[in-house]
PDB file of C-alpha atoms in Angstrom:
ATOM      1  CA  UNK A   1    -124.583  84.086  54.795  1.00 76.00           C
ATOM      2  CA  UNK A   2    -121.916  85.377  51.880  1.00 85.00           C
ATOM      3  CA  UNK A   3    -123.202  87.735  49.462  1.00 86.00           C
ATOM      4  CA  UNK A   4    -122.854  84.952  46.892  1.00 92.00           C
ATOM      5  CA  UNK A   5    -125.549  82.769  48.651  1.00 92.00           C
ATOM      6  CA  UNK A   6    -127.515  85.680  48.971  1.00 92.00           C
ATOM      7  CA  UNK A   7    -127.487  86.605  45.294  1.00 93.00           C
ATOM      8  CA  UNK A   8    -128.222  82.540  44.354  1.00 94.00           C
ATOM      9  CA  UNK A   9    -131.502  83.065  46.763  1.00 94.00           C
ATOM     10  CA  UNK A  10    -132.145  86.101  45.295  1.00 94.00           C
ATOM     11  CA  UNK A  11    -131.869  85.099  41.379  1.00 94.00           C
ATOM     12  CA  UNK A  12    -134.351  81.631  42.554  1.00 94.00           C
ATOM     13  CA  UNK A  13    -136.501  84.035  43.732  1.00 94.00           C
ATOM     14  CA  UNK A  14    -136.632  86.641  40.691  1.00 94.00           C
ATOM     15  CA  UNK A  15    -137.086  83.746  38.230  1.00 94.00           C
ATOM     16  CA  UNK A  16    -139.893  82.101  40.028  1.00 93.00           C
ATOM     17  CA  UNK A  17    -141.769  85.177  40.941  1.00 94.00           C
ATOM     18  CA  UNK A  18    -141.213  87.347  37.589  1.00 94.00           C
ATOM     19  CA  UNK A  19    -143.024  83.775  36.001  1.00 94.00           C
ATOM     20  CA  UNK A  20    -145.739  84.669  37.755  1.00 94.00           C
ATOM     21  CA  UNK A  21    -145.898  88.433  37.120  1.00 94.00           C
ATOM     22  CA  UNK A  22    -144.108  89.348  40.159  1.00 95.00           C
ATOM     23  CA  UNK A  23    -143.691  93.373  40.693  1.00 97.00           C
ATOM     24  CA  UNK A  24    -140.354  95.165  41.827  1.00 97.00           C
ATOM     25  CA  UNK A  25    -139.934  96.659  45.039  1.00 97.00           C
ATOM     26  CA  UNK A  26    -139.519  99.878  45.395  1.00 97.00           C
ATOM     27  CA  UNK A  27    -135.791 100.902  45.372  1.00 96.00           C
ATOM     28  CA  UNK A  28    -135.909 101.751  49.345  1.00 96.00           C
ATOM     29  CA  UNK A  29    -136.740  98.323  50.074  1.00 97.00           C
ATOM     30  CA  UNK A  30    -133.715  96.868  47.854  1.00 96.00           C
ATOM     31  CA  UNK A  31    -133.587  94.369  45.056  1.00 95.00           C
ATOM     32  CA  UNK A  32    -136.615  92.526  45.563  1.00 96.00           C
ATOM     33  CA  UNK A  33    -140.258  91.267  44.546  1.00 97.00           C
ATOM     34  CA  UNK A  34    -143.469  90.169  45.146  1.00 97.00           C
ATOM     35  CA  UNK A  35    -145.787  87.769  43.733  1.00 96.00           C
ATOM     36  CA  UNK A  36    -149.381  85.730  43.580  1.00 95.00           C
ATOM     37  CA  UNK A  37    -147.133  82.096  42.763  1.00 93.00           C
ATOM     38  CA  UNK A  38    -150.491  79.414  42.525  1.00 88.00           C
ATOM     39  CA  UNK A  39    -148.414  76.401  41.540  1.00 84.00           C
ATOM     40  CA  UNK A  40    -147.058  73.873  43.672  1.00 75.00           C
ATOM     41  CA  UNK A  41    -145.142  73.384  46.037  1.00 83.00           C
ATOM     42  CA  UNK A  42    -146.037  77.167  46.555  1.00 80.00           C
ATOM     43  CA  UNK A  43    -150.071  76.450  46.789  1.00 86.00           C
ATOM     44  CA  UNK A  44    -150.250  76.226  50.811  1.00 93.00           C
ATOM     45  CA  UNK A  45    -148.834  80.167  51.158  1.00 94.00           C
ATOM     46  CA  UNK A  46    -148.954  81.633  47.523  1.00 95.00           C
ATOM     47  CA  UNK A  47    -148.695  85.300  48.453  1.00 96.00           C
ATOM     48  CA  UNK A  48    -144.777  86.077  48.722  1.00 96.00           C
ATOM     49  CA  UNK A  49    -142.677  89.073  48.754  1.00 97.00           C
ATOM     50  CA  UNK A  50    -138.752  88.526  49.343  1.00 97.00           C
ATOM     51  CA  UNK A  51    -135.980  91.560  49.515  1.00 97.00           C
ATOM     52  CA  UNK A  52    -132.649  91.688  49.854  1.00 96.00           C
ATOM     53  CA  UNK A  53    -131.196  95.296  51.269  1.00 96.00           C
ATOM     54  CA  UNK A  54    -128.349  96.370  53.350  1.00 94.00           C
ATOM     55  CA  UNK A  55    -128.894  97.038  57.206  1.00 94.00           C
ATOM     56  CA  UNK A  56    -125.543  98.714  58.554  1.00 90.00           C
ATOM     57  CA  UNK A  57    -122.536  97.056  56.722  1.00 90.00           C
ATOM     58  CA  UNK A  58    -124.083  93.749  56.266  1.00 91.00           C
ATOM     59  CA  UNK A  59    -126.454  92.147  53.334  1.00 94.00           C
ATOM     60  CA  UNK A  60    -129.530  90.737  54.488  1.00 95.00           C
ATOM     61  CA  UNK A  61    -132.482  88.672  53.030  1.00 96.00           C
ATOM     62  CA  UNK A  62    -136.493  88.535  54.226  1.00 97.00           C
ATOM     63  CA  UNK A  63    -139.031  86.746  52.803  1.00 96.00           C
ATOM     64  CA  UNK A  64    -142.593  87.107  53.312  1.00 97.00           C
ATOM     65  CA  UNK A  65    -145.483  83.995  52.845  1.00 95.00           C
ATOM     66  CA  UNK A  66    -148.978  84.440  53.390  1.00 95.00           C
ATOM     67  CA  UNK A  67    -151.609  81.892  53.102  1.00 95.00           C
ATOM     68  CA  UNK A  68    -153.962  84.595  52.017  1.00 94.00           C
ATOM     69  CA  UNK A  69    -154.913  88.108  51.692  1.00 93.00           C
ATOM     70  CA  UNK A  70    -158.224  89.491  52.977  1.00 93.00           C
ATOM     71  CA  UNK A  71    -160.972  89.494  49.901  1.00 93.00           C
ATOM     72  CA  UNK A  72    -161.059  93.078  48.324  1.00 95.00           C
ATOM     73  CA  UNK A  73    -156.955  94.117  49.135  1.00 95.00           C
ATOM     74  CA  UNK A  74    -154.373  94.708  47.147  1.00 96.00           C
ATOM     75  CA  UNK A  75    -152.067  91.926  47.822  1.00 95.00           C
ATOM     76  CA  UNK A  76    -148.423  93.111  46.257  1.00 96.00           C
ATOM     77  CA  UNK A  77    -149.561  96.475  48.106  1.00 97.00           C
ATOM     78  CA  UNK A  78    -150.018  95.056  51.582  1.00 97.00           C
ATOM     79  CA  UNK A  79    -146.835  92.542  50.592  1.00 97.00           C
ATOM     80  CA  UNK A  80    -144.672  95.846  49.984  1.00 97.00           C
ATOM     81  CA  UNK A  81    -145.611  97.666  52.867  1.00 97.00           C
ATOM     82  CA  UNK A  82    -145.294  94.036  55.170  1.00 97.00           C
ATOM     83  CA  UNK A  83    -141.707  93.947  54.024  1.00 98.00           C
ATOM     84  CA  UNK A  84    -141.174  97.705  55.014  1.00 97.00           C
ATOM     85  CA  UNK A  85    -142.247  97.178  58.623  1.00 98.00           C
ATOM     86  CA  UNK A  86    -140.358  94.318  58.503  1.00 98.00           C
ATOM     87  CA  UNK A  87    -137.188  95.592  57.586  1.00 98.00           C
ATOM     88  CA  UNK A  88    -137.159  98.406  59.821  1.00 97.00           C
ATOM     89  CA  UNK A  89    -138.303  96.317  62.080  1.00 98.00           C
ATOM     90  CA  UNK A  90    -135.123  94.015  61.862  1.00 97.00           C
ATOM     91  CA  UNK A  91    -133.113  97.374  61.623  1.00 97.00           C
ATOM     92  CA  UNK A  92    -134.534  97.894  65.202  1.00 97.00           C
ATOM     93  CA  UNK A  93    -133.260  94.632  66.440  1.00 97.00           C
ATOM     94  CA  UNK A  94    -130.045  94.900  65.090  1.00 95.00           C
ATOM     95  CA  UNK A  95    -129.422  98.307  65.440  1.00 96.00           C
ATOM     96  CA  UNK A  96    -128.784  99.116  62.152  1.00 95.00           C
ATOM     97  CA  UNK A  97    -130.328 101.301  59.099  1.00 94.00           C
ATOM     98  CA  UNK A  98    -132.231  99.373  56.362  1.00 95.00           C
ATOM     99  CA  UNK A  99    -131.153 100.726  52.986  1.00 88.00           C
ATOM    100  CA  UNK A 100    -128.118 102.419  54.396  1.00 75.00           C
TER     101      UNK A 100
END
């Protein structure tokens, strides 16, 4: 994907999460977000965290969607630390570093 798409996903995703309160990543996880988004079409899996970080020389985009979050958790917690497993993770597959 170029960078531009990946900036166009990106900004969709800031616009529609920061509407619904959505919280910043942490800066080792990239530019990214997460979010409780309730309204439709996002009802079915309302829990969603997206990043977008450099792995090697390359841009890359994840994003997250959970149905729900077990009763008594701290959703945009667990959402953060999903995304960090699953960047490093993908830096695993790829043989690359996340964030580098």
């Amino acid at each position: 994907m170029s960078r531009d798409h990946l900036d166009f996903l990106m900004n969709d995703r800031r616009q529609v999460y920061a509407t619904h309160g959505g919280v910043t990543l942490p800066k080792d996880l990239g530019d990214g977000l997460a979010a409780y988004v309730q309204s439709a079409p996002f009802a079915n899996q309302p829990y969603r965290v997206s990043a977008k970080f450099h792995c090697g020389s390359k841009e890359r985009l994840i994003d997250i969607y959970l149905p729900q979050v077990t009763k008594g958790r701290d959703a945009i917690k667990d959402m953060t630390e999903l995304m960090r497993i699953a960047q490093k993770r993908y830096g695993h597959l790829y043989n690359c570093t996340p964030g580098k």
